Coordinates of C-alpha atoms and ligand atoms in Angstrom, one line a residue:
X1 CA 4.2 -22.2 -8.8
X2 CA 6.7 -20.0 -8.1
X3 CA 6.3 -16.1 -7.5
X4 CA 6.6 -14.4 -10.9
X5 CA 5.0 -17.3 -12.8
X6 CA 1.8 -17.0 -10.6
X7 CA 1.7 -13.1 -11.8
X8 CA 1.0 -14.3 -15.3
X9 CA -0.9 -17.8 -14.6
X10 CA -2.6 -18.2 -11.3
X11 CA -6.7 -18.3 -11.5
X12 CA -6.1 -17.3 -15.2
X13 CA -7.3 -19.6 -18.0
X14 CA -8.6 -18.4 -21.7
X15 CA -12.1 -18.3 -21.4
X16 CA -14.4 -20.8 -21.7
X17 CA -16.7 -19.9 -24.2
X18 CA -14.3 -18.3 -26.7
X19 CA -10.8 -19.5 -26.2
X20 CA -10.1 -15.5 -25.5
X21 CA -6.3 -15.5 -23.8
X22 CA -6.5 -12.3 -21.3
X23 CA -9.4 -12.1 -19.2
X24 CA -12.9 -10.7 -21.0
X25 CA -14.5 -8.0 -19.2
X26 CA -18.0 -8.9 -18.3
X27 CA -19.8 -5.1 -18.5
X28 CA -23.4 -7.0 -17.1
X29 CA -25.3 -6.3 -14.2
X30 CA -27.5 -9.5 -14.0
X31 CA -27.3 -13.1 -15.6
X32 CA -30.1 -15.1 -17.3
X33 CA -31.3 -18.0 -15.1
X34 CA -32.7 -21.1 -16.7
X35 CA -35.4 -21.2 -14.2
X36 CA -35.8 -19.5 -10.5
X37 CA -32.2 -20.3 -9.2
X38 CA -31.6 -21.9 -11.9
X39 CA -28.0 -20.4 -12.5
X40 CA -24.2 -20.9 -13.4
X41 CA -23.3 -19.2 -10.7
X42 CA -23.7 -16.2 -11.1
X43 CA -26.7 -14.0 -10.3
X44 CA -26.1 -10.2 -9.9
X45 CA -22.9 -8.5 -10.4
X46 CA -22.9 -7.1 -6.8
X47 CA -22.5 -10.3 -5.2
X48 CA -20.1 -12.1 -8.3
X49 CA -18.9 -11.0 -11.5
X50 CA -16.4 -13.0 -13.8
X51 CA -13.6 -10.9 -14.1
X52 CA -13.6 -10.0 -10.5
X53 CA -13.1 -13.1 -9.3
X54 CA -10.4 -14.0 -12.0
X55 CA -8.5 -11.2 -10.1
X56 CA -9.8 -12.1 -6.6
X57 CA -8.4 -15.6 -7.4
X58 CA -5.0 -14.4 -8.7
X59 CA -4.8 -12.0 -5.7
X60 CA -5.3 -14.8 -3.2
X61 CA -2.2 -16.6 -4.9
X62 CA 0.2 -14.1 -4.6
X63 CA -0.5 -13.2 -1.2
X64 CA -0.8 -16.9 0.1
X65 CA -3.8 -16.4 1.3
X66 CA -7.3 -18.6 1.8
X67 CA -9.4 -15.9 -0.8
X68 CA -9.8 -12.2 -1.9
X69 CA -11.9 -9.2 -2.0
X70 CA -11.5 -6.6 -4.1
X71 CA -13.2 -3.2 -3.8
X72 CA -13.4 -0.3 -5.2
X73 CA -11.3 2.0 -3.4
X74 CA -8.0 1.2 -1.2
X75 CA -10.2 2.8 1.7
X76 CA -13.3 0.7 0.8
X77 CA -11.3 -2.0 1.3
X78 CA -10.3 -0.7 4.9
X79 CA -14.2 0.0 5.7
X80 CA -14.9 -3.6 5.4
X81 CA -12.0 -4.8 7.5
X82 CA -13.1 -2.7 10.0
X83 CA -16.9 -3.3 9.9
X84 CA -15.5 -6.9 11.0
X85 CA -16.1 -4.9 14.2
X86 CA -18.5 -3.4 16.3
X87 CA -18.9 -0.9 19.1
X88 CA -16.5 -1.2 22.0
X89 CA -13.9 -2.6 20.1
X90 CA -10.4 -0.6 19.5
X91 CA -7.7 -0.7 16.6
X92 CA -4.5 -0.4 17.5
X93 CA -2.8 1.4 14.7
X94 CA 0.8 2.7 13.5
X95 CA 1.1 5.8 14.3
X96 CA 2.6 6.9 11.1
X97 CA -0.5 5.7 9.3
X98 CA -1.4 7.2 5.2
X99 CA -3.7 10.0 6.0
X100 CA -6.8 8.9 4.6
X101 CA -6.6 5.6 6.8
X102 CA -6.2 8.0 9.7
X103 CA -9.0 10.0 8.9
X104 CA -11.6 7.0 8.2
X105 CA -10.5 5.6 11.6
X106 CA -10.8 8.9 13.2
X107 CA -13.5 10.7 11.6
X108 CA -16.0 8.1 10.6
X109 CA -15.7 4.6 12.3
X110 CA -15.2 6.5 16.1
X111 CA -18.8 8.1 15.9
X112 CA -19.8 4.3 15.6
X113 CA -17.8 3.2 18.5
X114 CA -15.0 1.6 17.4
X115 CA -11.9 3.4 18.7
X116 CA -8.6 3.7 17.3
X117 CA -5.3 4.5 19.3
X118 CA -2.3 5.5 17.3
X119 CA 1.3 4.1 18.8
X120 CA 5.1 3.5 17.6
X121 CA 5.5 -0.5 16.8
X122 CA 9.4 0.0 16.1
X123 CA 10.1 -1.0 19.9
X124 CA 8.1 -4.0 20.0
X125 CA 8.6 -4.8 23.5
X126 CA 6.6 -0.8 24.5
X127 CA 4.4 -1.6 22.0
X128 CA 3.2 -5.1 23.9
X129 CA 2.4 -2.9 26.6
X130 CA -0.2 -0.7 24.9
X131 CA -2.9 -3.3 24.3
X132 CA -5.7 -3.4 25.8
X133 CA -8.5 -5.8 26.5
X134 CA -10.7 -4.3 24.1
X135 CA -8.1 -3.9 21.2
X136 CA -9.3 -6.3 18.2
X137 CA -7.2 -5.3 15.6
X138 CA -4.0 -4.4 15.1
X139 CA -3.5 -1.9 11.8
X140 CA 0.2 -2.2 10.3
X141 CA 1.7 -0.3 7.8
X142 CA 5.2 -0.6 6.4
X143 CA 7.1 0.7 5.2
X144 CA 5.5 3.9 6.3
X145 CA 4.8 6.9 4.4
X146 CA 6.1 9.6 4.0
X147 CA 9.1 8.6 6.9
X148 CA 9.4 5.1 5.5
X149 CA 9.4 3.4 9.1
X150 CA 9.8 -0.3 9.4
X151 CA 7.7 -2.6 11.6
X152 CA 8.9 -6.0 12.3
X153 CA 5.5 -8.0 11.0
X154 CA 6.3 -11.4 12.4
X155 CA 6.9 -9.5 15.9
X156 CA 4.1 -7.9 16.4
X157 CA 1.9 -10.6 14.5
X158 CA 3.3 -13.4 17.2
X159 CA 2.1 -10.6 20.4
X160 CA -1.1 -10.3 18.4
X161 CA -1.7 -14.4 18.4
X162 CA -0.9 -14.9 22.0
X163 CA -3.6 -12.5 22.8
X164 CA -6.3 -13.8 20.0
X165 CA -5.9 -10.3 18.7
X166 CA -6.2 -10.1 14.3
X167 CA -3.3 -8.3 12.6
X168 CA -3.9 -6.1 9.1
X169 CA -1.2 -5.2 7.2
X170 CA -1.6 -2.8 4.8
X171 CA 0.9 -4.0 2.0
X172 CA 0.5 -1.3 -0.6
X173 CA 3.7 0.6 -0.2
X174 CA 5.7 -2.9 -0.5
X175 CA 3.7 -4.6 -2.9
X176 CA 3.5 -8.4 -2.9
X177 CA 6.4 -9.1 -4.5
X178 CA 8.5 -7.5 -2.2
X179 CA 6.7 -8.8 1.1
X180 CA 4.0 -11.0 2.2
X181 CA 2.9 -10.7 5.5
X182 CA 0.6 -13.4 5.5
X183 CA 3.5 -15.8 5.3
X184 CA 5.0 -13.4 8.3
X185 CA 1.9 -14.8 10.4
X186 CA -1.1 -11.4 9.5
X187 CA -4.8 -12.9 9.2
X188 CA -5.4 -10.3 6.2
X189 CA -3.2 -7.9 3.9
X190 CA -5.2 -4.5 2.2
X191 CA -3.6 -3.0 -1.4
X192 CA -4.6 0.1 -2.3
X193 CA -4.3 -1.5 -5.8
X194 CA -4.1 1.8 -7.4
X195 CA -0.2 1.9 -6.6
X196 CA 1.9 -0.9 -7.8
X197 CA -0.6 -3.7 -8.5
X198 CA -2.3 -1.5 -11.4
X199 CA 0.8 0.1 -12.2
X200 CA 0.4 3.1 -14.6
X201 CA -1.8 5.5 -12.5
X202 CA -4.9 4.9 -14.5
X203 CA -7.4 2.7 -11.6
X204 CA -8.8 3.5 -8.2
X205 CA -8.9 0.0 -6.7
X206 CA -8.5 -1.8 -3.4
X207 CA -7.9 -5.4 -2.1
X208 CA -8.3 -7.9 1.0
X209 CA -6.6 -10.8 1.2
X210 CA -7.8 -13.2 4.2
X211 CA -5.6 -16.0 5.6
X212 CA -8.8 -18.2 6.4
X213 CA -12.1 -19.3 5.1
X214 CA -13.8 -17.9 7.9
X215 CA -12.2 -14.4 7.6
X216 CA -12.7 -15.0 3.5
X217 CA -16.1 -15.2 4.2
X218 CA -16.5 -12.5 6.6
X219 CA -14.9 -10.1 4.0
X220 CA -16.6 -11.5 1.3
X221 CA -20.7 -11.1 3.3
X222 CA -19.7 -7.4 4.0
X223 CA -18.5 -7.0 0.0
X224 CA -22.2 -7.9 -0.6
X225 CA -23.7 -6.4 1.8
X226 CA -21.9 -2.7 1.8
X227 CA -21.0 -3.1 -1.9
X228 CA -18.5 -0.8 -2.3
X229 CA -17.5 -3.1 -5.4
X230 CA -15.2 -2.3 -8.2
X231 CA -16.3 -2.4 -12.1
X232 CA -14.8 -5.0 -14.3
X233 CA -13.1 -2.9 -16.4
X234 CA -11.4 -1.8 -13.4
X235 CA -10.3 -5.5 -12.6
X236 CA -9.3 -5.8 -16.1
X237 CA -6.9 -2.8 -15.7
X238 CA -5.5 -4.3 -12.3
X239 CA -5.3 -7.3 -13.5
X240 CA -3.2 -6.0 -16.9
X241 CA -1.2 -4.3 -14.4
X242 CA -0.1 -7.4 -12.2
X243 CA 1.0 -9.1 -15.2
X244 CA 4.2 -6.7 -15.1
X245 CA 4.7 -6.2 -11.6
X246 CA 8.1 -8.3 -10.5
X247 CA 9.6 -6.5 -13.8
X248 CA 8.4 -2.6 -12.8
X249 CA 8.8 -3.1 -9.3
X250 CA 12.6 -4.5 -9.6
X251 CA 13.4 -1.7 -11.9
X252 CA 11.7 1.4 -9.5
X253 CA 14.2 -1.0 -6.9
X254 CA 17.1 -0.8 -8.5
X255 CA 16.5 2.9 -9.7
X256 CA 15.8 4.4 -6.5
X257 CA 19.2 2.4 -4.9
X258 CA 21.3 4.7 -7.3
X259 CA 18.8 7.8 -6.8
X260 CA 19.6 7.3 -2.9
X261 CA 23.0 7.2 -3.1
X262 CA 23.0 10.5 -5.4
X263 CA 20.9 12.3 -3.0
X264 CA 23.0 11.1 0.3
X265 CA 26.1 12.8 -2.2
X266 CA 24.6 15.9 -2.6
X267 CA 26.0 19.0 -0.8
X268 CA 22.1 20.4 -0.8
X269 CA 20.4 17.3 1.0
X270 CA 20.8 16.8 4.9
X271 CA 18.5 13.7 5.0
X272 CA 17.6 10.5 2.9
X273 CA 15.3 8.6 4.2
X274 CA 15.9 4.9 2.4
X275 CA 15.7 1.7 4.1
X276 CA 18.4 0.2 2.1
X277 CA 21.1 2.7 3.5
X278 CA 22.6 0.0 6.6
X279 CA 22.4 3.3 9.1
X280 CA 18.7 3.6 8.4
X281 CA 16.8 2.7 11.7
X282 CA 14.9 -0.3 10.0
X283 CA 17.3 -1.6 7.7
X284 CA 17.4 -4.8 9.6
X285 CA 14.0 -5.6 9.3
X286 CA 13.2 -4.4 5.6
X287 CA 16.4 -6.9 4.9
X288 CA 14.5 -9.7 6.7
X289 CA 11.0 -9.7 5.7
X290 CA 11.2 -7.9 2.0
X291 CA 12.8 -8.9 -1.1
X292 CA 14.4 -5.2 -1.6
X293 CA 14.1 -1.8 -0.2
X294 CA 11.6 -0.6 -2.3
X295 CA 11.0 2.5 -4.7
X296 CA 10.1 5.1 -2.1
X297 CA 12.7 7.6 -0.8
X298 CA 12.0 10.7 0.9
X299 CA 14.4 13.4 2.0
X300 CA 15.5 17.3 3.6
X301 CA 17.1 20.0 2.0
X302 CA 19.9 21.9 4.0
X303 CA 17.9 24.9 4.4
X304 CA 14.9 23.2 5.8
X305 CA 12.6 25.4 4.3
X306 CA 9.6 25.2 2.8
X307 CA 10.5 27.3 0.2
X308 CA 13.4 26.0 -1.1
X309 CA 11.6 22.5 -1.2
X310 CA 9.1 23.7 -3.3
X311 CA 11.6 25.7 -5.4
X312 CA 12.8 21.7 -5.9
X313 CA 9.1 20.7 -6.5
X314 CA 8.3 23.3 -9.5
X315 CA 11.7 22.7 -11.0
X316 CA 11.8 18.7 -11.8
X317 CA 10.5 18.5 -15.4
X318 CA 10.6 13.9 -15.3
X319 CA 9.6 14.3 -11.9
X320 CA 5.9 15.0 -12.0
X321 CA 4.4 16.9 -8.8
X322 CA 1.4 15.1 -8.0
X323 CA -0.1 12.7 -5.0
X324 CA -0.1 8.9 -5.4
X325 CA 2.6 6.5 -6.1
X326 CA 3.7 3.4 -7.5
X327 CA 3.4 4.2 -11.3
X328 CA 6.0 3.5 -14.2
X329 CA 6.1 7.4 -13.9
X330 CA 8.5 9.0 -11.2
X331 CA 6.1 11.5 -8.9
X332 CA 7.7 13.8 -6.5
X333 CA 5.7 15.5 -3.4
X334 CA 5.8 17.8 -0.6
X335 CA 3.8 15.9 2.5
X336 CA 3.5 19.0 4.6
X337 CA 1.9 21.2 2.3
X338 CA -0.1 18.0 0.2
X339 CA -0.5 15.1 2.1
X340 CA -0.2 15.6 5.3
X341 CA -1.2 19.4 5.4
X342 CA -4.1 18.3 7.4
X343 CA -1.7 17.4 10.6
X344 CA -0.8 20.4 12.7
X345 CA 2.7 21.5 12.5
X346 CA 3.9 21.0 15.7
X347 CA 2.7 17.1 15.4
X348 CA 4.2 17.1 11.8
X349 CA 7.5 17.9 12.7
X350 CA 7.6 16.0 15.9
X351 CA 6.9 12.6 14.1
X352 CA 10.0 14.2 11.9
X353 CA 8.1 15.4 9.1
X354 CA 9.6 18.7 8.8
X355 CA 8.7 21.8 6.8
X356 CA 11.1 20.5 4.1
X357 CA 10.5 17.2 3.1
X358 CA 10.5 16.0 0.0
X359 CA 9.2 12.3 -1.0
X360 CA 9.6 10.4 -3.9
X361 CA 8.1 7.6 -6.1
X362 CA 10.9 6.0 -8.0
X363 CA 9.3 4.8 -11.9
X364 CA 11.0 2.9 -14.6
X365 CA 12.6 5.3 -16.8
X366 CA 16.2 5.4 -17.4
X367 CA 17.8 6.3 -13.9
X368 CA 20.5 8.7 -15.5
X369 CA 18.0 11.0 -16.9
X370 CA 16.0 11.0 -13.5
X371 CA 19.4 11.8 -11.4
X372 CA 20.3 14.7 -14.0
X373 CA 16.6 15.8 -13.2
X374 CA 17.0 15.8 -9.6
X375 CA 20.7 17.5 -10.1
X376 CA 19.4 20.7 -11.8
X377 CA 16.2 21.1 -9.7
X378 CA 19.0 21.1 -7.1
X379 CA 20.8 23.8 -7.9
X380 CA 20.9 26.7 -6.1
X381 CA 20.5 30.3 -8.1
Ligands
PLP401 C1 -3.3 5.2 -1.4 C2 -3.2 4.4 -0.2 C3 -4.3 4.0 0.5 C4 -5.7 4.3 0.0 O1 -6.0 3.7 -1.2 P1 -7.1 4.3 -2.3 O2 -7.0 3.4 -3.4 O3 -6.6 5.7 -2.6 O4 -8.4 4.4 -1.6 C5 -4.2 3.2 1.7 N1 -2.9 2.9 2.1 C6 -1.8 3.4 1.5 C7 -0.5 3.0 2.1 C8 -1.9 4.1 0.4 O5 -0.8 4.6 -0.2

């Protein structure tokens, strides 16, 4: 099956019982047993539920992976890969990493003893030379927000294998029809499913995909036994959402291209941050391992101040300010004084996120009226 027909078709079949087409949602805690484990398979909705594993099974398809785990957050999902762990260990992690993955590593999984060091994987060959014997895991994410970095997966993954070390990649911002690192040689991709795989910015949700059985079933014993599970209606919603995801996610592609180019145009803007420019740093690498440049674009105004940024920010009317991404609705936001506020400034703007940054999240509506939006929040009074 190829990529677009497994959205609609893989692990789906009209149910059973009633011929129903799309995927029932079973709203039941517990399932009658003939006798004392005397079951179909299913026992308590912790450990399986119907609907999940519908998604689970589709997930697993379009990732190329052995099986998947679905939770109920993005960062649930990143507690159990993590609990893969124990004391003594260390992740070696982007350094650009989405705040609240820095903050779980950080703030919660340190004061059990697994450490987490923070390092540039652009240079791979500097990067080699960071690990150490007790790093475990190595914690990917590209492209990288809000600076939209590349990392060159199948580099790092093949330094990772020579030294028995697991590779995550966290695969939200691309979404898997735009890159799968499994394929690239990762043992397990997370989605923070409430971005493109849901779609329409209605679902907390989160995913693992694991390359083998044995990480499958790793995954699958700490789903159980921490539980951080997601409801059904939930899966329902995520799994609604995938049904349209190589049709939104082309669009937000091809939107953001022209959006880009506008911005690179406009005598107010100093810096676009888009991988598909050819001068952008990882252009190279977001040609080789994804299928576009994605719908994320993030840039400086002239001044580069804070205020005229968030003049910018109160004056899109399409453009909705607001956190999150990966919606058919376009979202604009200001990392240093929402999603990032928590880093101090002199850190910020070291890593390059200034003061005046703006970052957006391409949707599907018509690109003309977006640009004309962008164009009068522009303007200067
Ligand atoms: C949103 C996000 C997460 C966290 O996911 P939640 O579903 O919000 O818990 C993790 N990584 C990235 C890249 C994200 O954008």
């Amino acid at each position: 099956m190829k990529f677009n027909t497994k959205l609609i078709h893989a692990g789906i079949h009209p149910d059973p019982g009633t011929g129903a087409v799309m995927t029932p949602i079973f709203q039941t805690s517990t399932y009658a047993q003939d006798g004392p484990g005397n079951h179909k398979g299913f026992e308590y909705a912790r450990t399986q539920n119907p609907t999940r594993q519908v998604l689970e099974e589709n997930l697993a398809a379009l990732e190329n992976g052995y099986g998947a785990v679905c939770f109920s957050s993005g960062l649930a999902a990143m507690d159990a890969v993590i609990k893969l762990f124990k004391s003594g260990d260390e992740v070696l992690a982007t350094h650009d990493l989405y705040g609240g993955s820095y903050r779980q590593l950080v703030r919660v999984f340190s004061s059990f003893g697994v450490q987490s060091r923070f390092v540039p994987m652009q240079d791979v060959n500097s990067f080699e030379n960071q690990i150490r014997p007790e790093t475990k895991l190595i914690w990917i994410e590209t492209p990288t927000n809000p600076l939209l970095q590349l990392v060159d997966i199948a580099a790092v993954c093949a330094i990772a294998k020579k030294k028995g070390i697991l590779v995550c990649v966290d695969n939200t911002f691309a979404s898997p029809y735009l890159q799968n690192p499994i394929d690239l040689g990762a043992d397990i991709v997370l989605h923070s499913a409430t971005k493109y795989l849901g779609g329409h910015s209605d679902v907390i949700h989160g995913a693992l995909i694991a390359k083998t059985k044995e990480l499958y079933e790793g995954l699958k014993f700490i789903q159980n036994a921490s539980g951080a599970v997601p409801g059904p209606m939930d899966c329902f919603l995520i799994l609604r959402g995938i049904k349209t995801l190589h049709v939104r996610v082309q669009r937000a592609c091809d939107n953001a291209r022209q959006i880009a180019d506008f911005l690179k145009n406009h005598p107010q803007v100093s810096r676009v941050l888009y991988p598909g420019f050819e001068e952008h740093p990882g252009h190279f690498f977001a040609k080789n391992q994804m299928k576009d440049f994605g719908a994320m674009i993030s840039f400086d105004v002239h001044s580069g101040s804070f205020e005229q940024s968030k003049q910018v920010l109160s004056k899109t009317k399409l453009f909705t300010c607001a956190e999150s991404l990966g919606g058919v609705e376009s979202l604009i936001g200001h990392p240093a004084s929402m999603t990032h506020a928590s880093i101090p400034r002199e850190d910020r703007i070291k890593s390059g996120l200034t003061d005046s940054l703006i970052r957006l999240s391409i949707g599907i509506e018509d690109v003309e009226d977006l640009i004309e939006d962008l164009r009068q929040a522009l303007e200067i009074q």
